[in-house]
Coordinates of C-alpha atoms in Angstrom, one line a residue:
X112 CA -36.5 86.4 24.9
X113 CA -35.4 83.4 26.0
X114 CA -37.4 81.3 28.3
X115 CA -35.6 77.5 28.1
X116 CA -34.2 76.2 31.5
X117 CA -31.1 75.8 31.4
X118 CA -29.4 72.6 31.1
X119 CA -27.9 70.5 33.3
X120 CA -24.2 69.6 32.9
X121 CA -22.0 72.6 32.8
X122 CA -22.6 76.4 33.9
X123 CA -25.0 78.2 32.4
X124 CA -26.5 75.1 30.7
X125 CA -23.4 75.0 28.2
X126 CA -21.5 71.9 27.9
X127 CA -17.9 71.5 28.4
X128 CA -15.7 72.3 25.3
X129 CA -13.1 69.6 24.7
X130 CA -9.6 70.5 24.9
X131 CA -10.5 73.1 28.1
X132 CA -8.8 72.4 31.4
X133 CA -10.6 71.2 34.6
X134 CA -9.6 73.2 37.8
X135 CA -7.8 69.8 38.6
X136 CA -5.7 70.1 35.5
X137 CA -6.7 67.7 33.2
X138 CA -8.1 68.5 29.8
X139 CA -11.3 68.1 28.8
X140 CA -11.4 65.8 25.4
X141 CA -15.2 65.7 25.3
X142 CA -18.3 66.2 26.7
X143 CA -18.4 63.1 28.6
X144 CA -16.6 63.2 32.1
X145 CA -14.7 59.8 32.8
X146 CA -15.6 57.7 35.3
X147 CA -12.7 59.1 37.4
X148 CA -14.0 62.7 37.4
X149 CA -17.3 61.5 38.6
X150 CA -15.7 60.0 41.7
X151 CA -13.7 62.9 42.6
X152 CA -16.8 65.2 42.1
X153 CA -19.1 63.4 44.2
X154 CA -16.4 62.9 46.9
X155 CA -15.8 66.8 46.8
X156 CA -19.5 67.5 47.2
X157 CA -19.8 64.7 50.2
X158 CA -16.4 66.7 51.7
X159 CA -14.5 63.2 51.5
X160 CA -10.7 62.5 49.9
X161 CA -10.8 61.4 46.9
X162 CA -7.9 59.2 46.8
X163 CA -9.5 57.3 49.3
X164 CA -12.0 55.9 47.0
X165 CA -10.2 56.0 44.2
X166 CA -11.4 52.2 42.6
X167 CA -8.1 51.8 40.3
X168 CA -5.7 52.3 43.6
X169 CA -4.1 55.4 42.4
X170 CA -3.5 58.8 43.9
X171 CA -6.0 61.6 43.0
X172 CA -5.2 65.0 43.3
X173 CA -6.2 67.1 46.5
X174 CA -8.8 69.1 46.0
X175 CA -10.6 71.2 48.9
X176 CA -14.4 70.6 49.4
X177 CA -16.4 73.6 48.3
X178 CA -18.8 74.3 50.6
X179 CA -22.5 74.3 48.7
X180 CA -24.0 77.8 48.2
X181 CA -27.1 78.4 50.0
X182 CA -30.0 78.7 47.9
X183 CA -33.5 80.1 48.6
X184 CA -36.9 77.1 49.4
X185 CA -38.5 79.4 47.3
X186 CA -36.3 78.6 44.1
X187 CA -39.0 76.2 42.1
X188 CA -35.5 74.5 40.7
X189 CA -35.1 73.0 44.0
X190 CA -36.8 70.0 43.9
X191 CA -34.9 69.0 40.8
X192 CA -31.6 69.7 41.4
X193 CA -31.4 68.3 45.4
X194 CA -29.3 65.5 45.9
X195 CA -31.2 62.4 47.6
X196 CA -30.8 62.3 51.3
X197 CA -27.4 60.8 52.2
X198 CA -26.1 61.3 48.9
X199 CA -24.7 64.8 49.1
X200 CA -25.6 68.1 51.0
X201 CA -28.4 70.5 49.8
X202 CA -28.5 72.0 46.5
X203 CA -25.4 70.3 45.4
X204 CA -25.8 68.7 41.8
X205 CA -26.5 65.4 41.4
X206 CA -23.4 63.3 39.8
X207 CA -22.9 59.9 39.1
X208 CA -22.5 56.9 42.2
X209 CA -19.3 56.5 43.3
X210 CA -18.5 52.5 42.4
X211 CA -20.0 49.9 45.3
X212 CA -17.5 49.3 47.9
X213 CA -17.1 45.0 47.4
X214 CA -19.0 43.0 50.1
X215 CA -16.5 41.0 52.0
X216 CA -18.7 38.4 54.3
X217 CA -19.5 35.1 54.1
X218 CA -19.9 33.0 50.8
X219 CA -24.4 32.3 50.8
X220 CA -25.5 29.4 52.4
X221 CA -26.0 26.5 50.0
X222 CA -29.7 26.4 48.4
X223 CA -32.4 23.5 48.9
X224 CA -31.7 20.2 47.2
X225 CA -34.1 19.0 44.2
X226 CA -35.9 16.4 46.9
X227 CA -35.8 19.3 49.4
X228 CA -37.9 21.6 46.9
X229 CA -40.1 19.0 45.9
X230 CA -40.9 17.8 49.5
X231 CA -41.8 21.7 50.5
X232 CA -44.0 21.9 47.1
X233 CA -46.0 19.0 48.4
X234 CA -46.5 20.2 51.6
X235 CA -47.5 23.9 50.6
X236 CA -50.2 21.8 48.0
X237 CA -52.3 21.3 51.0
X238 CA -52.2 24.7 52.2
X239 CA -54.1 26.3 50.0
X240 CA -53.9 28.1 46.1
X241 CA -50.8 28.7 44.8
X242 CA -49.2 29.6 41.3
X243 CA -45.8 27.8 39.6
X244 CA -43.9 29.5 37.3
X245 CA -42.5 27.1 34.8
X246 CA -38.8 26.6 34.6
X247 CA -37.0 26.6 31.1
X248 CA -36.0 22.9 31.6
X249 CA -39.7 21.9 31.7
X250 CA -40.5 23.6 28.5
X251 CA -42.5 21.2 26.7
X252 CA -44.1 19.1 29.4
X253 CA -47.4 18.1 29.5
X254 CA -49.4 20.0 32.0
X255 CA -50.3 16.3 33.9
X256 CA -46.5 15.3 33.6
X257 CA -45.5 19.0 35.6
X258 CA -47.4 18.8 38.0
X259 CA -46.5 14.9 38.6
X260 CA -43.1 15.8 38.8
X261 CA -43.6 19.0 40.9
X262 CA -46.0 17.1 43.2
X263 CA -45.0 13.3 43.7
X264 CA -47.3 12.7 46.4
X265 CA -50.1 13.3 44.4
X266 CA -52.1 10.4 42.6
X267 CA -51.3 10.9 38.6
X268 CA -55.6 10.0 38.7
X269 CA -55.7 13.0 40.9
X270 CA -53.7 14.6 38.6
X271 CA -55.9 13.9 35.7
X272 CA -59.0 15.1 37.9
X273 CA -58.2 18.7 39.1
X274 CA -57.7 19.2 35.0
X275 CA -60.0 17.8 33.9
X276 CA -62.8 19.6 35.9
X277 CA -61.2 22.8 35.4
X278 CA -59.8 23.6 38.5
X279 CA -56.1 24.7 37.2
X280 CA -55.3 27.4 35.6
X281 CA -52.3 28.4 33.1
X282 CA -52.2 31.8 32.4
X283 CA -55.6 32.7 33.6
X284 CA -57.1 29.8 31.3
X285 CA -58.5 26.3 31.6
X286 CA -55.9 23.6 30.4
X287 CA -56.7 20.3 29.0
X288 CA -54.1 17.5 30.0
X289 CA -52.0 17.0 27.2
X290 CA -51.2 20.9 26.7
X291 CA -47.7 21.9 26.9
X292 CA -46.0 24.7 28.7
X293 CA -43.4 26.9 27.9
X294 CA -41.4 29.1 29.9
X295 CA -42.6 31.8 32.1
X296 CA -46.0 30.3 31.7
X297 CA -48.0 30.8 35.9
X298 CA -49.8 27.3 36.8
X299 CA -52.5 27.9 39.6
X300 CA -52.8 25.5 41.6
X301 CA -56.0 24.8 43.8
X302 CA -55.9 23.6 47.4
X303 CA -55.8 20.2 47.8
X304 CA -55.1 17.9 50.4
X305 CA -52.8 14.8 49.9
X306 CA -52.7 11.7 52.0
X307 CA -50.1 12.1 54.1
X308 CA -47.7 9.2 53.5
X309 CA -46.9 6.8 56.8
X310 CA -44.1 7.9 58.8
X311 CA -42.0 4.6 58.0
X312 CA -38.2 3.8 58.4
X313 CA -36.2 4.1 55.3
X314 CA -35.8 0.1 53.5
X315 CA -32.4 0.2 53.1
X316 CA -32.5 -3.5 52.0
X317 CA -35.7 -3.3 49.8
X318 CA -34.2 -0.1 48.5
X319 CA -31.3 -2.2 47.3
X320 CA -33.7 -4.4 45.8
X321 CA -35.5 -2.3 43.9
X322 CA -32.6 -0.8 42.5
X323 CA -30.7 -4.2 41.7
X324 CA -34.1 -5.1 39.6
X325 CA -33.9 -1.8 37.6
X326 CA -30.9 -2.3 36.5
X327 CA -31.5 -6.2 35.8
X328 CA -33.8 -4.8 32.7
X329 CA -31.3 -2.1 31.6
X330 CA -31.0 -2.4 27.3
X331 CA -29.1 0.8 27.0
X332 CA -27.7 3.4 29.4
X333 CA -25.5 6.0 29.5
X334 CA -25.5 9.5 31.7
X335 CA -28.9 11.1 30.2
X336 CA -30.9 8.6 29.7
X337 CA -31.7 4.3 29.6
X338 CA -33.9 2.2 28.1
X339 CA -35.6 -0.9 30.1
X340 CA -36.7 -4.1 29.2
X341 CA -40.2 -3.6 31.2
X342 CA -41.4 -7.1 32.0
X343 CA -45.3 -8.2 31.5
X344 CA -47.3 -7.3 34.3
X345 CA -45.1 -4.7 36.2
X346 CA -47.4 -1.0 35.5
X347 CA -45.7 1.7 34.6
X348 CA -46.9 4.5 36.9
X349 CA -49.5 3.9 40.0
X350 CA -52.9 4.2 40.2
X351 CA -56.3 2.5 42.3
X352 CA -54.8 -0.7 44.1
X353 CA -51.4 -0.6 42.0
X354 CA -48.6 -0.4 44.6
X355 CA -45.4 -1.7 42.7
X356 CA -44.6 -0.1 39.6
X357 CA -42.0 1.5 37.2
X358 CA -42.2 4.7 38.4
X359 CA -41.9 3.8 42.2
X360 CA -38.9 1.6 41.7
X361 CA -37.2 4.6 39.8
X362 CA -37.1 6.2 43.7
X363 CA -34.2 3.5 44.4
X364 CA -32.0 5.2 41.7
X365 CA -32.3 8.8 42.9
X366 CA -28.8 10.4 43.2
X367 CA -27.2 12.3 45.8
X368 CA -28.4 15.7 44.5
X369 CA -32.3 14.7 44.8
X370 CA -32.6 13.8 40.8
X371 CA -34.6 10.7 40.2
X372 CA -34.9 8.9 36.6
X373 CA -38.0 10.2 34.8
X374 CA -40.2 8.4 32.9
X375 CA -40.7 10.2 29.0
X376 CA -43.5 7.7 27.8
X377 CA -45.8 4.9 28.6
X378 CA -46.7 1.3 28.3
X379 CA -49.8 -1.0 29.2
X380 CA -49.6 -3.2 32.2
X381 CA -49.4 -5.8 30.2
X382 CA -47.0 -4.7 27.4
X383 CA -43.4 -5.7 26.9
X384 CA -40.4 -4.2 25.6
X385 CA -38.6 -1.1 25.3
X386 CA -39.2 1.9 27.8
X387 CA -37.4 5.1 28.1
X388 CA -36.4 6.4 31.3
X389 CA -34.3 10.0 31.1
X390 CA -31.6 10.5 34.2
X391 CA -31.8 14.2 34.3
X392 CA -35.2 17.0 33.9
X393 CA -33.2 18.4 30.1
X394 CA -33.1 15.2 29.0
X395 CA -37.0 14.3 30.0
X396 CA -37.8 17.4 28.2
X397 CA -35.6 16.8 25.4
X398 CA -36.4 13.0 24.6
X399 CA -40.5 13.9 25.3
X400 CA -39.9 16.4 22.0
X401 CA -38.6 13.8 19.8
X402 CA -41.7 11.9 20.8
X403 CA -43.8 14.6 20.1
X404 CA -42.3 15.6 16.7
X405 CA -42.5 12.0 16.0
X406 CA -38.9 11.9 15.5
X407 CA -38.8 8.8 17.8
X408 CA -39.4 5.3 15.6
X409 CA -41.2 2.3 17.4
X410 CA -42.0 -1.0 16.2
X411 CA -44.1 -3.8 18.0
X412 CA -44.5 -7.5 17.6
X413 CA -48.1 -9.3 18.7
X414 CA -49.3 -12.7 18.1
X415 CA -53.1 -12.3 16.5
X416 CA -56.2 -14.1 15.8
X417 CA -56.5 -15.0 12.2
X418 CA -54.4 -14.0 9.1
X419 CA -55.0 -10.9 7.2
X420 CA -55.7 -10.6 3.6
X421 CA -53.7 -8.3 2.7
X422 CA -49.9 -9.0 4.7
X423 CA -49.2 -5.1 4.4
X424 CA -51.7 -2.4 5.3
X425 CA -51.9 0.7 6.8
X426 CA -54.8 1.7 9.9
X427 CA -56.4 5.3 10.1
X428 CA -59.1 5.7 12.4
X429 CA -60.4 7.9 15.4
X430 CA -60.4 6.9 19.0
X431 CA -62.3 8.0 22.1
X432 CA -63.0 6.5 25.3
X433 CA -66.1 5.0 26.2
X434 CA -65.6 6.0 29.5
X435 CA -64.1 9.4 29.5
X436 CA -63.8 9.9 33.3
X437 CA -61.8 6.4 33.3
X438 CA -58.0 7.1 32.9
X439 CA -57.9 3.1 31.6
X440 CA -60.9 3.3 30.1
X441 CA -62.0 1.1 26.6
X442 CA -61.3 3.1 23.3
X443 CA -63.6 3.0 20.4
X444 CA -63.6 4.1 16.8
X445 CA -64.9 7.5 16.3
X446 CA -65.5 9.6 14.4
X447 CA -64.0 12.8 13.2
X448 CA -65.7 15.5 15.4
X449 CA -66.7 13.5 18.5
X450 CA -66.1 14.6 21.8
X451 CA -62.6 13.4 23.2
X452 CA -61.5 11.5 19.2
X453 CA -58.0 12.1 18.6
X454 CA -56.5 10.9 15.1
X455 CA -54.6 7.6 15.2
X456 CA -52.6 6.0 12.7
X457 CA -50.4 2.5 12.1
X458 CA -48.6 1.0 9.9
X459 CA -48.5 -3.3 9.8
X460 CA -47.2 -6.0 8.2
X461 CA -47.3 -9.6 8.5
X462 CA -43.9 -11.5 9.4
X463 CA -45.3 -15.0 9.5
X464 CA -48.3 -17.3 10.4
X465 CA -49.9 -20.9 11.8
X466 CA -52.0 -22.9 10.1
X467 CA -54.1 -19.8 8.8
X468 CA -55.3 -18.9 12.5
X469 CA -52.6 -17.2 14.4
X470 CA -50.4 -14.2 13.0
X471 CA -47.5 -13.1 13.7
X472 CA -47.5 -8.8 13.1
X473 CA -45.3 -6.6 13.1
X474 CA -46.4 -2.6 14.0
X475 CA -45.3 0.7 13.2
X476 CA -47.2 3.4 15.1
X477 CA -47.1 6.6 13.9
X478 CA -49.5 8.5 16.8
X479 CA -49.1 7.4 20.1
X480 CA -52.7 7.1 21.2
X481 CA -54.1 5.0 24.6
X482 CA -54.6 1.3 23.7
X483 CA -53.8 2.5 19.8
X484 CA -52.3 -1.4 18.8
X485 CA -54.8 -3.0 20.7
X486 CA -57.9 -1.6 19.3
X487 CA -56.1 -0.6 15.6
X488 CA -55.9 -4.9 15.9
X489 CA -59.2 -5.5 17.0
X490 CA -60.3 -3.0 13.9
X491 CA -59.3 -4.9 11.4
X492 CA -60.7 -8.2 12.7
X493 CA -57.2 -9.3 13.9
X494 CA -57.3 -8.8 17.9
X495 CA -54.4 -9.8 19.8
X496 CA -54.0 -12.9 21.5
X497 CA -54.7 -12.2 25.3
X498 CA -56.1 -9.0 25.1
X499 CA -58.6 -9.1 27.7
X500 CA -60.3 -5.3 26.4
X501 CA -60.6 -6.4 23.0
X502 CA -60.2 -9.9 21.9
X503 CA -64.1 -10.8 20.9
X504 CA -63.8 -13.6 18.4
X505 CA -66.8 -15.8 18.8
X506 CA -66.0 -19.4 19.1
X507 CA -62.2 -19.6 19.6
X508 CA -60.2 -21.5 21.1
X509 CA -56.7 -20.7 22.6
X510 CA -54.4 -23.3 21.1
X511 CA -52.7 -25.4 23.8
X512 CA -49.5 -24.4 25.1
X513 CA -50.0 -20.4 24.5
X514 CA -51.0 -18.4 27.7
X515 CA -53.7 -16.3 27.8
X516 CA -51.8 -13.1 28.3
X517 CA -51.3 -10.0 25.7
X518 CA -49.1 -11.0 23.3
X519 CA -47.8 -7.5 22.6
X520 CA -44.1 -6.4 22.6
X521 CA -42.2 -3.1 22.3
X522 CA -40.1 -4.6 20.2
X523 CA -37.5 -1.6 19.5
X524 CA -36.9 1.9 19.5
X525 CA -35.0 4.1 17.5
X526 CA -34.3 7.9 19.0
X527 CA -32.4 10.5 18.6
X528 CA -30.2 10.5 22.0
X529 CA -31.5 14.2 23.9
X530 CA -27.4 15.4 23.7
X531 CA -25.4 14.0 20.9
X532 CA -28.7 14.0 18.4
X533 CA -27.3 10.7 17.1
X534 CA -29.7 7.4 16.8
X535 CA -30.4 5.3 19.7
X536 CA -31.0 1.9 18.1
X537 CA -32.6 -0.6 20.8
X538 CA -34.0 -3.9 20.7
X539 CA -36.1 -6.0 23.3
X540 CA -36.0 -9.7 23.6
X541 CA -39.4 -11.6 23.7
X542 CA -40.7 -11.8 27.1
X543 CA -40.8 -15.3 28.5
X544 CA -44.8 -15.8 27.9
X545 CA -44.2 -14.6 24.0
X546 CA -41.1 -16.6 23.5
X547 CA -42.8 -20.1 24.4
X548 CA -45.4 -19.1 21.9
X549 CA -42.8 -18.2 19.2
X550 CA -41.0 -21.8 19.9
X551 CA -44.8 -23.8 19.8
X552 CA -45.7 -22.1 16.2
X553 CA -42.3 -22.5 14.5
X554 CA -41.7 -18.6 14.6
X555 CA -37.9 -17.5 14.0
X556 CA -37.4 -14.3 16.0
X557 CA -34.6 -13.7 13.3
X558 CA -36.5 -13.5 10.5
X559 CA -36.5 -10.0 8.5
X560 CA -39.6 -7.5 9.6
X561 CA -41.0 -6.2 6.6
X562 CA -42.1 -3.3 8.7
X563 CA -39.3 -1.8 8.5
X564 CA -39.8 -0.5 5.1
X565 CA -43.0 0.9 6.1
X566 CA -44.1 4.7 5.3
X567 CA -42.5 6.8 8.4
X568 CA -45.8 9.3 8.3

């Protein structure tokens, strides 16, 4: 004896035959019903016309509701064969939706602007925990640089604080500041409270200002990204007691839809040349992966102290802060294993020299470590002139008519541009301070740089 239920979808658990006829008159040709049949069948069981609803326009055939057979609460079928409240009377069988009638109202209001969204993150910081999901434009950022850009209010020392004590969170784990997130990652966020900025009239003049002096150091440009020709002196982000700086100046550029220039690297203080600046968040994220894959080529020019023995060499150390709290802390040689030591290597040649005691070099770096240059330099008993963290040579004299500033300059940059892929090729010019120097030692600032020939790994 047979004890299967039977199925739903036809009498008696059969399925339709093809080539039968429907008590509408049109023939079966399969087992599926079209989309047509399911409309008319619903609208039968709700007692509705089924041309009315008809979602191609056209007439439908008349067809006279049948009225549903009562069927005992007893029946234990009941419960799965009843129709959902408001979907059809009791007991009929369930059948597909009818097809959404199309929402005629008003178009959605517009959403928050980019400066909108990051004003109401800031203020929801000091509230209490929250958790960020990461958007797929910020795949690749550096866990520092997210929340920097999520958060501008907040101190980048700050930044560097709440990770490195442990206090966020991505994906239920500690995170160290240079990890990178990917898409869909969850950043916790502890509660913190910012320093509420003064409530100030806008500068419309100083705002012009600022902006007239960005664009004064503009090498390269185009609509993703530019390069600047940072001076010496200006910093690059803020910190304690530094109000004026790269990244605040950027604020002057910000466009009508809330975007503001992003910075994709660094530079010391003191350190000329070359820095990028991306227009939009894809192109940050973009140009920060070339730096990362070290598909981006640099090369630096610094006056030293003394004249190497050999004009070509290549440096290979470890460095670690002395001071690991200290964001601008000292680096030292390490060695492989110690806390906080991270690999560095660079590439040198020398261009030229004075009277055997200054140097012109010429750097390739391949990491890009804190102070890597400067203390690579100082390694090999060659620190640069003006360095005030690692020049130590006892009993020397700065020759007159060179300043006593770091003589270090970005000299150019070669990346591939975040869109086309093709090479960015840009040069800086000495920086006045550098320049004299060049003129007082006879240096020609057209002369070839055997660095160029250097190993690129």
């Amino acid at each position: 004896m047979n004890t299967r239920p039977p199925r739903s979808g036809g009498p008696k658990g059969r399925k339709p035959q093809a080539g039968k006829v429907q008590s509408n008159g049109r023939a079966r040709t399969g087992p599926r019903t079209s989309a047509r049949d399911a409309a008319e069948r619903a609208a039968r069981n709700r007692g509705d016309d089924a041309g009315a609803r008809d979602p191609w326009g056209g007439a439908a055939p008349a067809a006279p509701a049948r009225a549903p057979k009562p069927r005992a609460a007893a029946d234990g079928a009941l419960a799965r064969h009843t129709a959902p409240a408001g979907r059809g009377a009791p007991g009929a069988k369930p059948g597909p939706r009818p097809a959404p009638k199309r929402h005629e109202g008003p178009a959605p209001a517009p959403g928050p602007t980019r400066r909108e969204q990051r004003a109401a993150a800031s203020a929801t910081l000091a509230s209490g925990v929250q958790t960020l999901m990461v958007e797929p434009d910020e795949a690749g950022m550096r866990i520092d640089r997210f929340l920097t850009a999520r958060f501008p209010l907040l101190p980048f020392t700050r930044v560097q604080s709440i990770v490195r004590k442990g206090e966020l969170r991505v994906d239920g784990k500690r995170a160290k500041p240079n990890d990178r997130l990917e898409p869909g990652m969850s950043v916790r966020v502890p509660p913190l409270r910012l320093d509420q900025p003064s409530e100030r009239p806008r500068n419309a003049a100083r705002e012009q200002d600022d902006a007239e002096f960005i664009r004064s150091l503009i090498l390269y440009e185009d609509a993703d990204m530019m390069i600047l020709n940072k001076p010496f002196g200006l910093a690059v982000q803020g910190g304690s007691g530094t109000v004026r700086h790269v990244d605040g100046l950027l604020a002057a550029l910000t466009g009508p839809d809330g975007q503001k220039p992003r910075l994709v690297h660094r530079l010391d203080k003191d350190t000329a040349g070359c820095l990028i600046i991306a227009k939009t968040r894809l192109a940050a994220a973009t140009l920060a992966k070339s730096f990362r894959s070290r598909a981006a080529r640099k090369i630096y020019w610094a006056l030293t102290a003394g004249v190497p023995r050999v004009r070509q060499g290549r440096v290979s150390t470890y460095l670690a802060k002395e001071e690991p709290t200290d964001a601008d802390a000292r680096m030292r040689v390490a060695k492989h294993g110690d806390e906080g030591a991270s690999h560095a290597l660079t590439y040198y040649a020398m261009v030229d020299q004075a009277a055997q005691k200054l140097s012109w070099l010429s750097f390739k770096p391949v990491t890009g470590r804190t102070h890597q240059l400067r203390a690579h330099a100082a390694h090999i008993g060659h620190p640069i002139v003006g360095d005030p963290k690692y020049f130590s040579v006892e009993n020397w004299e700065l020759p007159g008519g060179i300043q006593n500033r770091l003589h270090l300059l970005a000299r150019r940059i070669v990346i591939p541009h975040p869109r086309t892929g093709k090479p960015v090729d840009v040069s800086a010019p000495l920086p006045p301070h550098m320049a004299q120097s060049w003129n007082l030692l006879g240096f020609d600032a057209t002369r070839y740089d055997p660095i160029v020939e250097a190993p690129e790994a």
